[in-house]
């Protein structure tokens, strides 16, 4: 084992960490907001909302993320004059923002489905009970449906967050030097695929370990009703 | 309407144009996915049996396998086998007196990378399916005097396949989409062919959109196929439920 090489590799790859993390953070937060809206559309939006949501999900889950990234980065570049006229060019010319947009749209489809399932799993009795107390509309959604659905969605959502961290690796294909991009370059330069793979893999595993722990902690906090009561525990 | 006419002229699924090449690239996508998926099934069965084994170290290795390969970007795995395989082949070649770089064949890289990645997912599916086989079924087999091997072949395997069908369907869809990553090794599948066409015509939007549609066609067709398989697999189960 050549520890100097491994240490140098680690130093290089950690340099790409801010890009990986910022892409993951932006696309997960933006994607979550969009996904909740998509799920609300799908469940409460009538037949139009349902059709829109299922079409969206079909397109973004049915095709590879890499193709979506290429379509946005290279494909939209073809409409440069129009994009310049709309003032969108400064954003769409940057590989970073194109990757973030693609990741966001992609995770919206996946987490949208998770939230849709969660919304549909809210027991009708709970909604009825709330209505019986005179709650309706936004208040009903905010106080009753949303918290119950959130608890229901968490395990699946945790998976999706982990998947998104891995998915940022694809941004390396459009020249972004995040962790995988730097790893790919190092491997191509040194031909020591195994060492670089181990270091890069360890970085991703560490991020995902921390994230899944955070989600598990949130899950624990949000489900006091599922914990053993002190009397039972004894 | 002009846009459509231009598009048809550009891609032209007739005799000329890029259409034919894209269709054969689609066959390549399917071929490398099938070959990766089947490799993954074999490897996944081994990993699943390790995770179910009563021997501690085997369980530990199986567990780490699924944790690592499900936690690491698949692109890294592709790099590992593409460059690592190349270095390994050259090393072997040096022994045989060949002095130079021997590249890893792209299709083989695809098969191995997709196989190794999908094995982690298939192992989890198979393990869950095995756990779903109820004790009652096994006891019934014992009570009619079935020997272990026959019990395995006649009772366990059919039940596991039944329970695993939906999960394996998901994994197959995953492999199909992951196969786009193999384009970085130069294998001419849908995405690589679209890159070539986009580069030489300077019309990236049309070709990447075509690629997207081709993938949608394959994933949609396979979801229909797996829907039918699931239906078949559940035959005789519905009444009991």
PDB file of C-alpha atoms in Angstrom, chain B residues 121-239:
ATOM      1  CA  UNK B 121     -29.776  -4.417  -5.568  1.00  0.00           C
ATOM      2  CA  UNK B 122     -30.825  -7.891  -6.709  1.00  0.00           C
ATOM      3  CA  UNK B 123     -29.292  -9.448  -3.605  1.00  0.00           C
ATOM      4  CA  UNK B 124     -31.544  -7.305  -1.413  1.00  0.00           C
ATOM      5  CA  UNK B 125     -34.602  -8.205  -3.476  1.00  0.00           C
ATOM      6  CA  UNK B 126     -33.801 -11.919  -3.380  1.00  0.00           C
ATOM      7  CA  UNK B 127     -33.040 -11.860   0.323  1.00  0.00           C
ATOM      8  CA  UNK B 128     -36.370 -10.191   1.054  1.00  0.00           C
ATOM      9  CA  UNK B 129     -38.161 -12.709  -1.163  1.00  0.00           C
ATOM     10  CA  UNK B 130     -36.486 -15.629   0.593  1.00  0.00           C
ATOM     11  CA  UNK B 131     -37.481 -14.233   3.964  1.00  0.00           C
ATOM     12  CA  UNK B 132     -41.067 -13.994   2.711  1.00  0.00           C
ATOM     13  CA  UNK B 133     -41.278 -17.760   2.156  1.00  0.00           C
ATOM     14  CA  UNK B 134     -43.366 -18.813   5.109  1.00  0.00           C
ATOM     15  CA  UNK B 135     -42.258 -21.455   7.575  1.00  0.00           C
ATOM     16  CA  UNK B 136     -45.528 -23.254   6.991  1.00  0.00           C
ATOM     17  CA  UNK B 137     -44.665 -23.994   3.367  1.00  0.00           C
ATOM     18  CA  UNK B 138     -41.295 -25.436   4.388  1.00  0.00           C
ATOM     19  CA  UNK B 139     -42.841 -27.517   7.149  1.00  0.00           C
ATOM     20  CA  UNK B 140     -45.455 -28.830   4.730  1.00  0.00           C
ATOM     21  CA  UNK B 141     -42.661 -29.889   2.378  1.00  0.00           C
ATOM     22  CA  UNK B 142     -40.879 -31.610   5.265  1.00  0.00           C
ATOM     23  CA  UNK B 143     -44.020 -33.358   6.372  1.00  0.00           C
ATOM     24  CA  UNK B 144     -44.574 -34.959   2.963  1.00  0.00           C
ATOM     25  CA  UNK B 145     -41.020 -36.217   3.201  1.00  0.00           C
ATOM     26  CA  UNK B 146     -39.212 -33.950   0.715  1.00  0.00           C
ATOM     27  CA  UNK B 147     -35.443 -34.035   0.864  1.00  0.00           C
ATOM     28  CA  UNK B 148     -33.618 -30.681   1.190  1.00  0.00           C
ATOM     29  CA  UNK B 149     -32.572 -30.363  -2.455  1.00  0.00           C
ATOM     30  CA  UNK B 150     -36.013 -31.263  -3.779  1.00  0.00           C
ATOM     31  CA  UNK B 151     -37.637 -28.948  -1.260  1.00  0.00           C
ATOM     32  CA  UNK B 152     -35.370 -26.166  -2.469  1.00  0.00           C
ATOM     33  CA  UNK B 153     -36.080 -26.794  -6.138  1.00  0.00           C
ATOM     34  CA  UNK B 154     -39.810 -27.451  -5.900  1.00  0.00           C
ATOM     35  CA  UNK B 155     -40.868 -25.095  -3.110  1.00  0.00           C
ATOM     36  CA  UNK B 156     -38.268 -22.443  -2.343  1.00  0.00           C
ATOM     37  CA  UNK B 157     -37.167 -21.462  -5.856  1.00  0.00           C
ATOM     38  CA  UNK B 158     -40.678 -21.000  -7.322  1.00  0.00           C
ATOM     39  CA  UNK B 159     -41.840 -19.018  -4.293  1.00  0.00           C
ATOM     40  CA  UNK B 160     -38.756 -16.810  -4.219  1.00  0.00           C
ATOM     41  CA  UNK B 161     -39.127 -16.073  -7.938  1.00  0.00           C
ATOM     42  CA  UNK B 162     -42.765 -15.185  -7.384  1.00  0.00           C
ATOM     43  CA  UNK B 163     -42.053 -12.796  -4.551  1.00  0.00           C
ATOM     44  CA  UNK B 164     -39.006 -11.309  -6.253  1.00  0.00           C
ATOM     45  CA  UNK B 165     -40.605 -10.524  -9.613  1.00  0.00           C
ATOM     46  CA  UNK B 166     -41.738  -6.943  -8.805  1.00  0.00           C
ATOM     47  CA  UNK B 167     -38.401  -6.048  -7.187  1.00  0.00           C
ATOM     48  CA  UNK B 168     -36.408  -7.576 -10.025  1.00  0.00           C
ATOM     49  CA  UNK B 169     -38.545  -5.556 -12.448  1.00  0.00           C
ATOM     50  CA  UNK B 170     -37.475  -2.373 -10.659  1.00  0.00           C
ATOM     51  CA  UNK B 171     -33.846  -3.447 -10.764  1.00  0.00           C
ATOM     52  CA  UNK B 172     -34.094  -4.127 -14.480  1.00  0.00           C
ATOM     53  CA  UNK B 173     -35.415  -0.596 -15.089  1.00  0.00           C
ATOM     54  CA  UNK B 174     -32.534   0.733 -13.008  1.00  0.00           C
ATOM     55  CA  UNK B 175     -29.979  -1.222 -15.048  1.00  0.00           C
ATOM     56  CA  UNK B 176     -31.503   0.033 -18.313  1.00  0.00           C
ATOM     57  CA  UNK B 177     -31.061   3.634 -17.217  1.00  0.00           C
ATOM     58  CA  UNK B 178     -27.621   3.048 -15.698  1.00  0.00           C
ATOM     59  CA  UNK B 179     -26.470   1.600 -19.018  1.00  0.00           C
ATOM     60  CA  UNK B 180     -26.263   5.213 -20.260  1.00  0.00           C
ATOM     61  CA  UNK B 181     -23.179   5.594 -18.037  1.00  0.00           C
ATOM     62  CA  UNK B 182     -21.337   3.046 -20.168  1.00  0.00           C
ATOM     63  CA  UNK B 183     -21.212   5.720 -22.876  1.00  0.00           C
ATOM     64  CA  UNK B 184     -18.137   7.136 -21.091  1.00  0.00           C
ATOM     65  CA  UNK B 185     -16.211   4.006 -22.105  1.00  0.00           C
ATOM     66  CA  UNK B 186     -17.041   4.619 -25.759  1.00  0.00           C
ATOM     67  CA  UNK B 187     -19.561   1.803 -26.139  1.00  0.00           C
ATOM     68  CA  UNK B 188     -21.922   2.948 -28.901  1.00  0.00           C
ATOM     69  CA  UNK B 189     -25.235   2.669 -27.114  1.00  0.00           C
ATOM     70  CA  UNK B 190     -28.084   5.187 -27.331  1.00  0.00           C
ATOM     71  CA  UNK B 191     -26.388   8.046 -25.511  1.00  0.00           C
ATOM     72  CA  UNK B 192     -22.983   7.629 -27.182  1.00  0.00           C
ATOM     73  CA  UNK B 193     -24.597   7.421 -30.629  1.00  0.00           C
ATOM     74  CA  UNK B 194     -26.572  10.587 -29.859  1.00  0.00           C
ATOM     75  CA  UNK B 195     -23.386  12.349 -28.779  1.00  0.00           C
ATOM     76  CA  UNK B 196     -21.742  11.377 -32.059  1.00  0.00           C
ATOM     77  CA  UNK B 197     -24.748  12.560 -34.066  1.00  0.00           C
ATOM     78  CA  UNK B 198     -25.056  15.769 -32.044  1.00  0.00           C
ATOM     79  CA  UNK B 199     -21.380  16.514 -32.573  1.00  0.00           C
ATOM     80  CA  UNK B 200     -21.386  16.005 -36.302  1.00  0.00           C
ATOM     81  CA  UNK B 201     -24.676  17.793 -37.054  1.00  0.00           C
ATOM     82  CA  UNK B 202     -24.421  20.474 -34.357  1.00  0.00           C
ATOM     83  CA  UNK B 203     -28.010  19.725 -33.411  1.00  0.00           C
ATOM     84  CA  UNK B 204     -27.655  18.434 -29.831  1.00  0.00           C
ATOM     85  CA  UNK B 205     -31.223  19.243 -28.788  1.00  0.00           C
ATOM     86  CA  UNK B 206     -32.863  17.053 -31.426  1.00  0.00           C
ATOM     87  CA  UNK B 207     -30.599  14.085 -30.773  1.00  0.00           C
ATOM     88  CA  UNK B 208     -30.663  14.153 -26.996  1.00  0.00           C
ATOM     89  CA  UNK B 209     -34.422  14.502 -27.159  1.00  0.00           C
ATOM     90  CA  UNK B 210     -34.505  11.462 -29.450  1.00  0.00           C
ATOM     91  CA  UNK B 211     -32.309   9.594 -26.960  1.00  0.00           C
ATOM     92  CA  UNK B 212     -34.718  10.524 -24.148  1.00  0.00           C
ATOM     93  CA  UNK B 213     -37.681   9.247 -26.167  1.00  0.00           C
ATOM     94  CA  UNK B 214     -35.890   6.003 -27.060  1.00  0.00           C
ATOM     95  CA  UNK B 215     -35.202   5.345 -23.374  1.00  0.00           C
ATOM     96  CA  UNK B 216     -38.833   6.114 -22.537  1.00  0.00           C
ATOM     97  CA  UNK B 217     -39.928   3.588 -25.162  1.00  0.00           C
ATOM     98  CA  UNK B 218     -37.719   0.848 -23.705  1.00  0.00           C
ATOM     99  CA  UNK B 219     -38.610   1.518 -20.072  1.00  0.00           C
ATOM    100  CA  UNK B 220     -42.316   1.743 -20.929  1.00  0.00           C
ATOM    101  CA  UNK B 221     -42.194  -1.503 -22.914  1.00  0.00           C
ATOM    102  CA  UNK B 222     -40.365  -3.262 -20.101  1.00  0.00           C
ATOM    103  CA  UNK B 223     -42.843  -2.062 -17.518  1.00  0.00           C
ATOM    104  CA  UNK B 224     -45.622  -3.597 -19.636  1.00  0.00           C
ATOM    105  CA  UNK B 225     -43.631  -6.811 -19.924  1.00  0.00           C
ATOM    106  CA  UNK B 226     -42.928  -7.009 -16.215  1.00  0.00           C
ATOM    107  CA  UNK B 227     -46.572  -6.225 -15.468  1.00  0.00           C
ATOM    108  CA  UNK B 228     -47.540  -9.332 -17.427  1.00  0.00           C
ATOM    109  CA  UNK B 229     -44.832 -11.394 -15.751  1.00  0.00           C
ATOM    110  CA  UNK B 230     -46.091 -10.311 -12.345  1.00  0.00           C
ATOM    111  CA  UNK B 231     -49.593 -11.286 -13.324  1.00  0.00           C
ATOM    112  CA  UNK B 232     -48.401 -14.709 -14.367  1.00  0.00           C
ATOM    113  CA  UNK B 233     -46.285 -15.092 -11.258  1.00  0.00           C
ATOM    114  CA  UNK B 234     -49.279 -14.350  -9.054  1.00  0.00           C
ATOM    115  CA  UNK B 235     -51.471 -16.939 -10.791  1.00  0.00           C
ATOM    116  CA  UNK B 236     -53.028 -19.175  -8.179  1.00  0.00           C
ATOM    117  CA  UNK B 237     -52.150 -16.690  -5.456  1.00  0.00           C
ATOM    118  CA  UNK B 238     -55.019 -14.295  -5.903  1.00  0.00           C
ATOM    119  CA  UNK B 239     -57.746 -16.599  -4.668  1.00  0.00           C
TER     120      UNK B 239
END
